[in-house]
Amino acid sequence: MLTKSLAAFEKAKQVIPGGVNSPVRSFRSVGGTPPFIKQAQGSKIYDIDDNEYIDYVLSYGPQILGHVHPTVVEAIRAASLKGTSYGAPTLAETKLAELICEFVPSIEMVRMVNSGTEATMSALRLARAYTKREYIVKFEGCYHGHHDSLLVKAGSGALTLGVPDSPGVPASIAGNTLTIPYNDVAALENLLQLKGSEIAGLIIEPTPGNMGLVLPNPGYLQAVRELTAAYGVVLIFDEVMSGFRSSEQSSQGLYAIEPDLTCLGKVIGGGLPVACYGGKKEIMQCVAPLGGMYQAGTLSGNPLAMAAGIATLEYLKAHKICAQAATNTENLVQGLRQIIAELELPCTVNILGSMFTLFFTKNQVTDFASACTSDLASFKIYFHAMLEQGIYLPPSQFETCFMSSAHTPEDIAQTLSCMRIALTKVKASLA
Ligand SMILES: *Cc1c(COP(=O)(O)O)cnc(C)c1O
């Protein structure tokens, strides 16, 4: 029952567009009422109607330690007693920067911001400032936040000029964004051959998670690295989602590729608003006040946010949390694949570290086009059947599920038995 959530949603819609502060939360693509959450603990969240859910959203990634982790909570509490914002440098900022540089060796210098959107926006400006070129390249189905340059998806063909995804994005800005398919080396080669000397930066989720989870073909990221280097294009890895999810060193560590710049977010804030962009010193030295590329933030490096980030990363390192969360995910996905095989369902599961996506397609999903072969009607049935049984999944086929170190063997067994029921329903609908 979602009686109270239904009323809350109606009330919210009066004063907030669509009742939500981020569109995916509205459940538009699956229909129905989003549960309004009042509390969380470990692997569970609770709504205002007192329903309990095992959580596979985890705030879209940040909560890798599970909700309300005592170490993180205590760090935030202690910091808040000393002041919530100063607009002056603190030791905590250096500490978090050092931790990030230590985990991700391609990052030599790092600037803190408040959201992933800010991080990618700033990284692009920096690439342009550094190269004195204007074009940028992004990949179909990769999401990098909501600023103008990156709210662009592909037309067909590598050289179709960017068309805005959203009203309000000027065509003149979108036109500087070139979009090509992921996992397609030839498309990148062609684009660079034609426009390489005018391209400032290429931004990519090395292991995309915003079209559902997609993995790079063998050698693909290596080719991206070599080609961008050959044309003097700044290679930006957007690891806002994959950071500390695919591995402790993030996807660049896992695949042994060194980008020029990296964007991180989500996990590094432990649930508070933190993101960053960083990379080679030579490039980062262009950022103000060292260089001319202007970027600033009243609340950047906020003491509460830094405290949460430091507590999360230190705990994660000391307790091998990435590996634990990944083991939980392997266990769940192994069971899921078995159910799919038994039911002979046309499904594909992609998994990496503590992330996975169940696609309702028999095709291998390796790019946006193959992700789009998924049957959205089946997803909708599956999603609602899971929600009714107390399993909270991201409300879209094109989102990734996340797990934490707080998910227990009981949670996994419970989830698998719910999956069996939900997928049997899907199977019946296909008959
Ligand atoms: C979530 C996400 C962003 C945007 O981060 P916000 O904090 O929501 O602005 C950017 N890039 C990727 C890969 C993301 O997953």
Short mmCIF file of C-alpha atoms and ligand atoms in Angstrom, two decimals:
data_model
loop_
_atom_site.label_atom_id
_atom_site.label_comp_id
_atom_site.label_asym_id
_atom_site.label_seq_id
_atom_site.Cartn_x
_atom_site.Cartn_y
_atom_site.Cartn_z
CA MET A 1 0.00 0.00 0.00
CA LEU A 2 1.25 3.43 -0.96
CA THR A 3 -1.64 5.50 0.43
CA LYS A 4 0.48 8.12 2.16
CA SER A 5 2.98 8.27 -0.70
CA LEU A 6 0.15 8.87 -3.15
CA ALA A 7 -1.09 11.86 -1.12
CA ALA A 8 2.47 13.13 -0.62
CA PHE A 9 3.14 12.89 -4.36
CA GLU A 10 0.01 14.94 -5.17
CA LYS A 11 1.04 17.58 -2.64
CA ALA A 12 4.61 17.70 -3.95
CA LYS A 13 3.38 18.19 -7.51
CA GLN A 14 1.77 21.49 -6.45
CA VAL A 15 5.10 23.08 -5.62
CA ILE A 16 7.81 21.01 -7.35
CA PRO A 17 7.78 20.25 -11.11
CA GLY A 18 6.51 16.67 -11.38
CA GLY A 19 6.81 16.41 -7.59
CA VAL A 20 10.52 15.53 -7.75
CA ASN A 21 13.92 17.19 -7.75
CA SER A 22 15.37 14.77 -10.30
CA PRO A 23 13.14 13.39 -13.07
CA VAL A 24 13.88 9.65 -12.72
CA ARG A 25 12.36 9.70 -9.22
CA SER A 26 8.90 10.39 -10.66
CA PHE A 27 8.56 6.80 -12.03
CA ARG A 28 7.47 8.28 -15.37
CA SER A 29 8.92 5.42 -17.43
CA VAL A 30 7.27 2.66 -15.37
CA GLY A 31 4.14 4.46 -14.15
CA GLY A 32 2.70 4.42 -10.66
CA THR A 33 3.51 6.26 -7.46
CA PRO A 34 7.05 6.58 -6.17
CA PRO A 35 7.31 5.61 -2.50
CA PHE A 36 8.26 8.62 -0.38
CA ILE A 37 11.18 7.55 1.76
CA LYS A 38 11.38 8.46 5.43
CA GLN A 39 14.36 6.45 6.58
CA ALA A 40 17.08 4.01 5.65
CA GLN A 41 19.36 1.56 7.40
CA GLY A 42 22.05 -0.69 5.90
CA SER A 43 20.63 -2.37 2.79
CA LYS A 44 17.05 -1.26 3.53
CA ILE A 45 14.90 1.79 2.93
CA TYR A 46 11.49 2.52 4.47
CA ASP A 47 8.64 4.58 3.05
CA ILE A 48 6.08 6.77 4.81
CA ASP A 49 3.50 3.94 4.61
CA ASP A 50 5.95 1.79 6.61
CA ASN A 51 6.84 -0.50 3.72
CA GLU A 52 10.35 -1.97 3.90
CA TYR A 53 12.46 -2.45 0.78
CA ILE A 54 15.82 -4.03 0.02
CA ASP A 55 17.53 -1.17 -1.81
CA TYR A 56 19.29 -1.63 -5.17
CA VAL A 57 19.33 2.09 -5.95
CA LEU A 58 21.52 3.26 -3.07
CA SER A 59 20.94 6.88 -4.07
CA TYR A 60 22.04 5.91 -7.63
CA GLY A 61 25.40 4.73 -6.41
CA PRO A 62 26.86 6.67 -3.48
CA GLN A 63 25.87 4.37 -0.60
CA ILE A 64 28.43 1.60 -1.14
CA LEU A 65 28.76 1.09 2.65
CA GLY A 66 24.99 0.84 3.01
CA HIS A 67 22.78 3.52 4.52
CA VAL A 68 23.50 5.26 7.85
CA HIS A 69 26.93 3.74 8.23
CA PRO A 70 28.04 4.62 11.80
CA THR A 71 31.54 5.73 10.73
CA VAL A 72 30.19 8.15 8.15
CA VAL A 73 27.40 9.42 10.40
CA GLU A 74 29.86 10.12 13.21
CA ALA A 75 32.23 11.96 10.85
CA ILE A 76 29.40 14.20 9.64
CA ARG A 77 28.16 14.83 13.19
CA ALA A 78 31.62 15.73 14.45
CA ALA A 79 32.25 18.06 11.50
CA SER A 80 28.89 19.80 11.86
CA LEU A 81 29.70 20.76 15.45
CA LYS A 82 32.70 22.73 14.20
CA GLY A 83 30.86 24.74 11.56
CA THR A 84 29.11 23.89 8.32
CA SER A 85 30.89 26.21 5.88
CA TYR A 86 33.68 28.80 6.07
CA GLY A 87 34.62 29.87 2.56
CA ALA A 88 38.26 29.32 3.54
CA PRO A 89 40.70 26.43 3.12
CA THR A 90 40.57 23.48 5.52
CA LEU A 91 42.79 20.47 6.21
CA ALA A 92 39.96 18.13 5.22
CA GLU A 93 40.09 19.28 1.59
CA THR A 94 43.76 18.33 1.26
CA LYS A 95 43.09 15.03 3.00
CA LEU A 96 40.31 14.00 0.59
CA ALA A 97 42.39 15.18 -2.39
CA GLU A 98 45.32 13.05 -1.19
CA LEU A 99 43.08 10.02 -0.78
CA ILE A 100 41.71 10.42 -4.30
CA CYS A 101 45.20 10.82 -5.81
CA GLU A 102 46.30 7.71 -3.94
CA PHE A 103 43.40 5.54 -5.15
CA VAL A 104 43.45 6.80 -8.74
CA PRO A 105 47.08 7.28 -9.83
CA SER A 106 46.26 9.16 -13.07
CA ILE A 107 44.99 11.99 -10.85
CA GLU A 108 47.89 14.20 -9.75
CA MET A 109 45.82 17.26 -8.84
CA VAL A 110 42.13 17.52 -8.12
CA ARG A 111 39.49 20.24 -7.71
CA MET A 112 36.40 19.57 -5.56
CA VAL A 113 32.94 20.55 -6.76
CA ASN A 114 29.40 19.75 -5.61
CA SER A 115 27.95 17.53 -8.33
CA GLY A 116 28.93 15.28 -11.20
CA THR A 117 27.41 17.81 -13.57
CA GLU A 118 29.77 20.48 -12.34
CA ALA A 119 32.72 18.13 -12.61
CA THR A 120 32.14 17.22 -16.27
CA MET A 121 31.22 20.79 -17.19
CA SER A 122 34.47 22.03 -15.69
CA ALA A 123 36.54 19.23 -17.24
CA LEU A 124 35.26 20.19 -20.69
CA ARG A 125 36.03 23.86 -20.15
CA LEU A 126 39.47 22.84 -19.02
CA ALA A 127 40.04 20.65 -22.09
CA ARG A 128 39.04 23.59 -24.27
CA ALA A 129 41.24 26.02 -22.37
CA TYR A 130 44.20 23.66 -22.55
CA THR A 131 43.94 22.77 -26.25
CA LYS A 132 42.46 26.07 -27.50
CA ARG A 133 40.05 23.96 -29.56
CA GLU A 134 36.23 23.96 -29.40
CA TYR A 135 34.67 20.63 -30.36
CA ILE A 136 34.06 17.86 -27.90
CA VAL A 137 33.16 14.22 -28.48
CA LYS A 138 30.69 12.21 -26.45
CA PHE A 139 29.14 8.78 -26.88
CA GLU A 140 25.59 7.80 -27.63
CA GLY A 141 23.88 6.66 -24.42
CA CYS A 142 26.55 8.06 -22.08
CA TYR A 143 25.25 10.56 -19.53
CA HIS A 144 27.51 13.17 -18.00
CA GLY A 145 25.09 15.48 -16.21
CA HIS A 146 22.66 18.11 -17.42
CA HIS A 147 24.71 21.06 -18.66
CA ASP A 148 24.23 22.34 -22.19
CA SER A 149 27.24 20.83 -23.97
CA LEU A 150 26.48 17.29 -22.87
CA LEU A 151 22.70 17.09 -23.19
CA VAL A 152 23.20 15.91 -26.72
CA LYS A 153 22.78 12.50 -28.24
CA ALA A 154 23.67 11.19 -31.64
CA GLY A 155 22.13 11.79 -34.95
CA SER A 156 23.07 9.00 -37.32
CA GLY A 157 26.59 9.04 -38.66
CA ALA A 158 29.68 10.34 -36.98
CA LEU A 159 29.52 13.82 -38.40
CA THR A 160 25.90 14.66 -37.80
CA LEU A 161 26.14 17.88 -35.87
CA GLY A 162 24.88 17.61 -32.31
CA VAL A 163 21.17 18.13 -31.85
CA PRO A 164 20.04 19.22 -28.37
CA ASP A 165 18.25 16.60 -26.25
CA SER A 166 16.39 19.30 -24.37
CA PRO A 167 14.61 22.52 -25.30
CA GLY A 168 16.64 25.39 -23.93
CA VAL A 169 19.99 24.06 -25.12
CA PRO A 170 21.12 26.45 -27.87
CA ALA A 171 21.84 24.72 -31.17
CA SER A 172 25.03 26.77 -31.32
CA ILE A 173 26.28 25.01 -28.18
CA ALA A 174 24.98 21.54 -29.06
CA GLY A 175 26.65 21.96 -32.45
CA ASN A 176 30.04 21.83 -30.76
CA THR A 177 29.29 18.34 -29.43
CA LEU A 178 29.97 15.41 -31.75
CA THR A 179 28.40 12.09 -30.86
CA ILE A 180 29.43 8.59 -31.90
CA PRO A 181 28.48 5.04 -30.81
CA TYR A 182 30.29 3.38 -27.91
CA ASN A 183 32.48 0.32 -28.62
CA ASP A 184 32.96 1.36 -32.27
CA VAL A 185 36.64 2.03 -33.00
CA ALA A 186 36.05 2.75 -36.71
CA ALA A 187 33.53 5.51 -35.92
CA LEU A 188 36.08 7.22 -33.68
CA GLU A 189 38.86 6.82 -36.26
CA ASN A 190 36.69 8.37 -38.96
CA LEU A 191 35.65 11.27 -36.76
CA LEU A 192 39.23 12.03 -35.71
CA GLN A 193 40.46 11.82 -39.27
CA LEU A 194 37.94 14.43 -40.34
CA LYS A 195 37.88 16.75 -37.32
CA GLY A 196 40.69 15.62 -35.00
CA SER A 197 42.65 18.86 -35.05
CA GLU A 198 39.58 20.84 -33.90
CA ILE A 199 38.56 18.52 -31.06
CA ALA A 200 39.45 19.67 -27.53
CA GLY A 201 38.29 16.69 -25.53
CA LEU A 202 36.60 13.33 -25.64
CA ILE A 203 34.43 12.45 -22.66
CA ILE A 204 33.46 8.86 -22.03
CA GLU A 205 32.10 6.64 -19.31
CA PRO A 206 34.79 3.94 -19.69
CA THR A 207 32.24 1.41 -18.44
CA PRO A 208 28.92 3.12 -19.20
CA GLY A 209 26.15 2.84 -16.62
CA ASN A 210 23.59 5.28 -17.95
CA MET A 211 22.15 3.12 -20.73
CA GLY A 212 22.07 0.26 -18.27
CA LEU A 213 25.49 -1.24 -17.60
CA VAL A 214 27.65 -1.80 -20.70
CA LEU A 215 31.19 -3.14 -20.86
CA PRO A 216 33.98 -2.24 -23.29
CA ASN A 217 34.95 -4.76 -25.95
CA PRO A 218 38.48 -6.15 -25.52
CA GLY A 219 40.96 -3.49 -26.65
CA TYR A 220 38.35 -0.76 -27.07
CA LEU A 221 39.52 1.56 -24.29
CA GLN A 222 43.12 1.04 -25.38
CA ALA A 223 42.17 2.17 -28.88
CA VAL A 224 40.37 5.22 -27.47
CA ARG A 225 43.50 6.10 -25.47
CA GLU A 226 45.86 5.71 -28.42
CA LEU A 227 43.68 7.58 -30.91
CA THR A 228 43.02 10.56 -28.63
CA ALA A 229 46.73 10.80 -27.82
CA ALA A 230 47.60 10.72 -31.54
CA TYR A 231 45.32 13.70 -32.25
CA GLY A 232 46.15 15.71 -29.11
CA VAL A 233 42.60 15.30 -27.81
CA VAL A 234 42.21 15.43 -24.01
CA LEU A 235 40.79 12.08 -22.87
CA ILE A 236 38.28 12.56 -20.04
CA PHE A 237 37.06 9.50 -18.16
CA ASP A 238 33.74 10.20 -16.49
CA GLU A 239 33.89 7.81 -13.56
CA VAL A 240 31.24 9.60 -11.50
CA MET A 241 29.34 6.31 -11.39
CA SER A 242 32.08 3.71 -11.97
CA GLY A 243 34.48 5.28 -9.46
CA PHE A 244 35.00 2.82 -6.57
CA ARG A 245 32.24 0.65 -8.05
CA SER A 246 34.06 -1.27 -10.79
CA SER A 247 37.15 -1.57 -8.56
CA GLU A 248 39.04 0.36 -5.89
CA GLN A 249 41.08 2.01 -8.66
CA SER A 250 37.88 2.57 -10.67
CA SER A 251 37.49 1.41 -14.27
CA GLN A 252 40.76 3.02 -15.41
CA GLY A 253 42.61 0.82 -12.91
CA LEU A 254 40.66 -2.28 -13.85
CA TYR A 255 41.42 -1.86 -17.57
CA ALA A 256 44.86 -0.28 -17.03
CA ILE A 257 44.16 2.84 -19.10
CA GLU A 258 45.40 6.26 -18.07
CA PRO A 259 43.09 9.12 -19.06
CA ASP A 260 44.24 12.75 -19.03
CA LEU A 261 41.37 13.89 -16.81
CA THR A 262 38.94 12.03 -14.58
CA CYS A 263 35.60 13.04 -13.08
CA LEU A 264 34.47 11.38 -9.85
CA GLY A 265 31.35 11.83 -7.73
CA LYS A 266 28.73 9.64 -6.06
CA VAL A 267 30.79 7.27 -3.82
CA ILE A 268 33.44 9.91 -2.99
CA GLY A 269 30.83 11.95 -1.09
CA GLY A 270 29.44 9.09 0.99
CA GLY A 271 25.92 10.43 0.34
CA LEU A 272 26.74 14.13 0.59
CA PRO A 273 27.12 16.40 -2.46
CA VAL A 274 30.74 15.92 -3.54
CA ALA A 275 32.32 15.45 -6.94
CA CYS A 276 35.68 16.37 -8.40
CA TYR A 277 37.69 16.61 -11.58
CA GLY A 278 41.39 15.97 -11.70
CA GLY A 279 44.27 14.57 -13.68
CA LYS A 280 47.63 15.48 -15.08
CA LYS A 281 49.34 18.40 -13.35
CA GLU A 282 50.20 20.00 -16.66
CA ILE A 283 46.50 20.28 -17.51
CA MET A 284 45.20 21.03 -14.00
CA GLN A 285 47.61 23.97 -13.77
CA CYS A 286 45.36 25.80 -16.24
CA VAL A 287 42.67 26.03 -13.52
CA ALA A 288 42.28 29.36 -11.67
CA PRO A 289 44.00 30.75 -9.68
CA LEU A 290 47.06 28.94 -11.13
CA GLY A 291 45.83 29.45 -14.67
CA GLY A 292 43.14 31.32 -16.56
CA MET A 293 40.40 28.67 -16.71
CA TYR A 294 37.84 30.05 -14.25
CA GLN A 295 35.85 27.72 -12.02
CA ALA A 296 34.69 28.36 -8.46
CA GLY A 297 32.18 27.31 -5.80
CA THR A 298 30.85 28.84 -2.58
CA LEU A 299 30.23 25.42 -1.05
CA SER A 300 32.99 23.50 -2.86
CA GLY A 301 35.08 21.48 -0.40
CA ASN A 302 32.32 21.88 2.20
CA PRO A 303 33.49 20.57 5.59
CA LEU A 304 30.56 18.17 6.13
CA ALA A 305 30.89 16.80 2.61
CA MET A 306 34.67 16.38 2.97
CA ALA A 307 34.20 14.59 6.29
CA ALA A 308 31.71 12.15 4.74
CA GLY A 309 34.00 11.57 1.76
CA ILE A 310 37.11 10.96 3.86
CA ALA A 311 35.26 8.61 6.22
CA THR A 312 33.85 6.65 3.29
CA LEU A 313 37.11 6.29 1.36
CA GLU A 314 39.16 5.42 4.43
CA TYR A 315 36.65 2.82 5.55
CA LEU A 316 36.35 1.44 2.05
CA LYS A 317 40.09 0.95 1.85
CA ALA A 318 40.57 -0.53 5.34
CA HIS A 319 37.72 -3.03 4.98
CA LYS A 320 38.01 -3.97 1.28
CA ILE A 321 34.45 -2.76 0.71
CA CYS A 322 34.66 -2.68 -3.10
CA ALA A 323 35.52 -6.39 -3.17
CA GLN A 324 32.81 -7.24 -0.62
CA ALA A 325 30.12 -5.39 -2.52
CA ALA A 326 31.34 -7.03 -5.75
CA THR A 327 31.12 -10.51 -4.20
CA ASN A 328 27.54 -9.79 -3.10
CA THR A 329 26.74 -8.71 -6.65
CA GLU A 330 28.33 -11.84 -8.18
CA ASN A 331 26.28 -14.03 -5.86
CA LEU A 332 23.05 -12.30 -6.79
CA VAL A 333 23.76 -12.27 -10.52
CA GLN A 334 24.75 -15.93 -10.53
CA GLY A 335 21.36 -16.79 -9.03
CA LEU A 336 19.59 -14.43 -11.43
CA ARG A 337 21.23 -15.99 -14.47
CA GLN A 338 20.15 -19.42 -13.28
CA ILE A 339 16.52 -18.29 -12.98
CA ILE A 340 16.67 -16.78 -16.47
CA ALA A 341 18.06 -20.01 -17.88
CA GLU A 342 15.44 -22.14 -16.12
CA LEU A 343 12.60 -19.93 -17.35
CA GLU A 344 14.23 -19.70 -20.82
CA LEU A 345 13.71 -15.94 -20.85
CA PRO A 346 15.22 -13.69 -23.54
CA CYS A 347 17.34 -11.71 -21.08
CA THR A 348 20.93 -10.54 -20.73
CA VAL A 349 22.68 -9.58 -17.51
CA ASN A 350 25.72 -7.30 -17.51
CA ILE A 351 27.79 -7.09 -14.33
CA LEU A 352 30.85 -5.14 -13.22
CA GLY A 353 32.02 -4.86 -9.62
CA SER A 354 29.04 -3.85 -7.49
CA MET A 355 26.84 -2.87 -10.48
CA PHE A 356 24.56 -4.90 -12.72
CA THR A 357 21.72 -4.51 -15.20
CA LEU A 358 19.13 -7.06 -16.28
CA PHE A 359 18.20 -6.26 -19.90
CA PHE A 360 15.01 -7.72 -21.34
CA THR A 361 16.62 -8.64 -24.64
CA LYS A 362 18.29 -11.82 -25.90
CA ASN A 363 20.95 -9.69 -27.62
CA GLN A 364 24.30 -8.92 -26.09
CA VAL A 365 24.16 -5.32 -24.92
CA THR A 366 27.32 -3.50 -25.97
CA ASP A 367 26.09 -0.03 -26.94
CA PHE A 368 23.04 2.22 -26.97
CA ALA A 369 21.47 0.60 -30.03
CA SER A 370 21.59 -2.88 -28.51
CA ALA A 371 20.34 -1.55 -25.14
CA CYS A 372 17.36 -0.14 -27.06
CA THR A 373 16.36 -3.64 -28.24
CA SER A 374 15.12 -4.27 -24.67
CA ASP A 375 11.42 -4.94 -24.20
CA LEU A 376 10.23 -2.09 -21.99
CA ALA A 377 6.82 -3.69 -21.35
CA SER A 378 8.57 -6.69 -19.75
CA PHE A 379 10.73 -4.36 -17.67
CA LYS A 380 7.65 -2.57 -16.39
CA ILE A 381 6.01 -5.85 -15.29
CA TYR A 382 9.25 -6.98 -13.63
CA PHE A 383 9.81 -3.63 -11.90
CA HIS A 384 6.35 -3.43 -10.35
CA ALA A 385 6.34 -7.11 -9.34
CA MET A 386 9.63 -6.50 -7.53
CA LEU A 387 8.46 -3.29 -5.85
CA GLU A 388 5.29 -5.00 -4.59
CA GLN A 389 7.48 -7.67 -2.99
CA GLY A 390 9.68 -5.10 -1.25
CA ILE A 391 12.60 -4.89 -3.67
CA TYR A 392 13.50 -1.34 -4.67
CA LEU A 393 15.04 -1.20 -8.16
CA PRO A 394 15.86 1.82 -10.32
CA PRO A 395 12.61 2.65 -12.19
CA SER A 396 14.06 2.40 -15.70
CA GLN A 397 15.50 -0.28 -17.97
CA PHE A 398 18.36 2.12 -18.69
CA GLU A 399 19.60 2.52 -15.12
CA THR A 400 22.10 0.34 -13.30
CA CYS A 401 21.44 -1.57 -10.06
CA PHE A 402 23.88 -1.03 -7.20
CA MET A 403 24.82 -3.21 -4.26
CA SER A 404 26.62 -2.44 -1.01
CA SER A 405 28.72 -4.25 1.55
CA ALA A 406 25.64 -4.10 3.81
CA HIS A 407 23.58 -6.46 1.63
CA THR A 408 23.40 -9.77 3.53
CA PRO A 409 23.12 -13.37 2.25
CA GLU A 410 19.51 -13.23 3.50
CA ASP A 411 18.88 -10.10 1.41
CA ILE A 412 20.28 -11.89 -1.64
CA ALA A 413 18.23 -15.05 -1.07
CA GLN A 414 15.10 -12.95 -0.52
CA THR A 415 15.76 -10.92 -3.66
CA LEU A 416 16.30 -14.06 -5.74
CA SER A 417 13.02 -15.59 -4.61
CA CYS A 418 11.27 -12.33 -5.54
CA MET A 419 13.06 -12.30 -8.90
CA ARG A 420 11.81 -15.81 -9.62
CA ILE A 421 8.20 -14.73 -8.99
CA ALA A 422 8.57 -11.48 -10.96
CA LEU A 423 10.25 -13.16 -13.92
CA THR A 424 7.64 -15.94 -13.96
CA LYS A 425 5.07 -13.14 -14.35
CA VAL A 426 7.08 -11.70 -17.24
CA LYS A 427 7.28 -15.14 -18.83
CA ALA A 428 3.49 -15.54 -18.57
CA SER A 429 3.00 -12.16 -20.22
CA LEU A 430 5.14 -13.23 -23.19
CA ALA A 431 3.23 -16.46 -23.78
C1 LIG B 1 25.40 10.65 -12.03
C2 LIG B 1 26.33 10.93 -13.12
C3 LIG B 1 26.70 12.24 -13.46
C4 LIG B 1 26.02 13.45 -12.89
O1 LIG B 1 26.26 13.60 -11.54
P1 LIG B 1 25.28 14.58 -10.70
O2 LIG B 1 25.89 14.60 -9.35
O3 LIG B 1 23.93 13.94 -10.77
O4 LIG B 1 25.29 15.90 -11.37
C5 LIG B 1 27.68 12.43 -14.40
N1 LIG B 1 28.28 11.37 -15.00
C6 LIG B 1 27.94 10.10 -14.70
C7 LIG B 1 28.65 8.99 -15.37
C8 LIG B 1 26.95 9.85 -13.77
O5 LIG B 1 26.60 8.58 -13.53
#
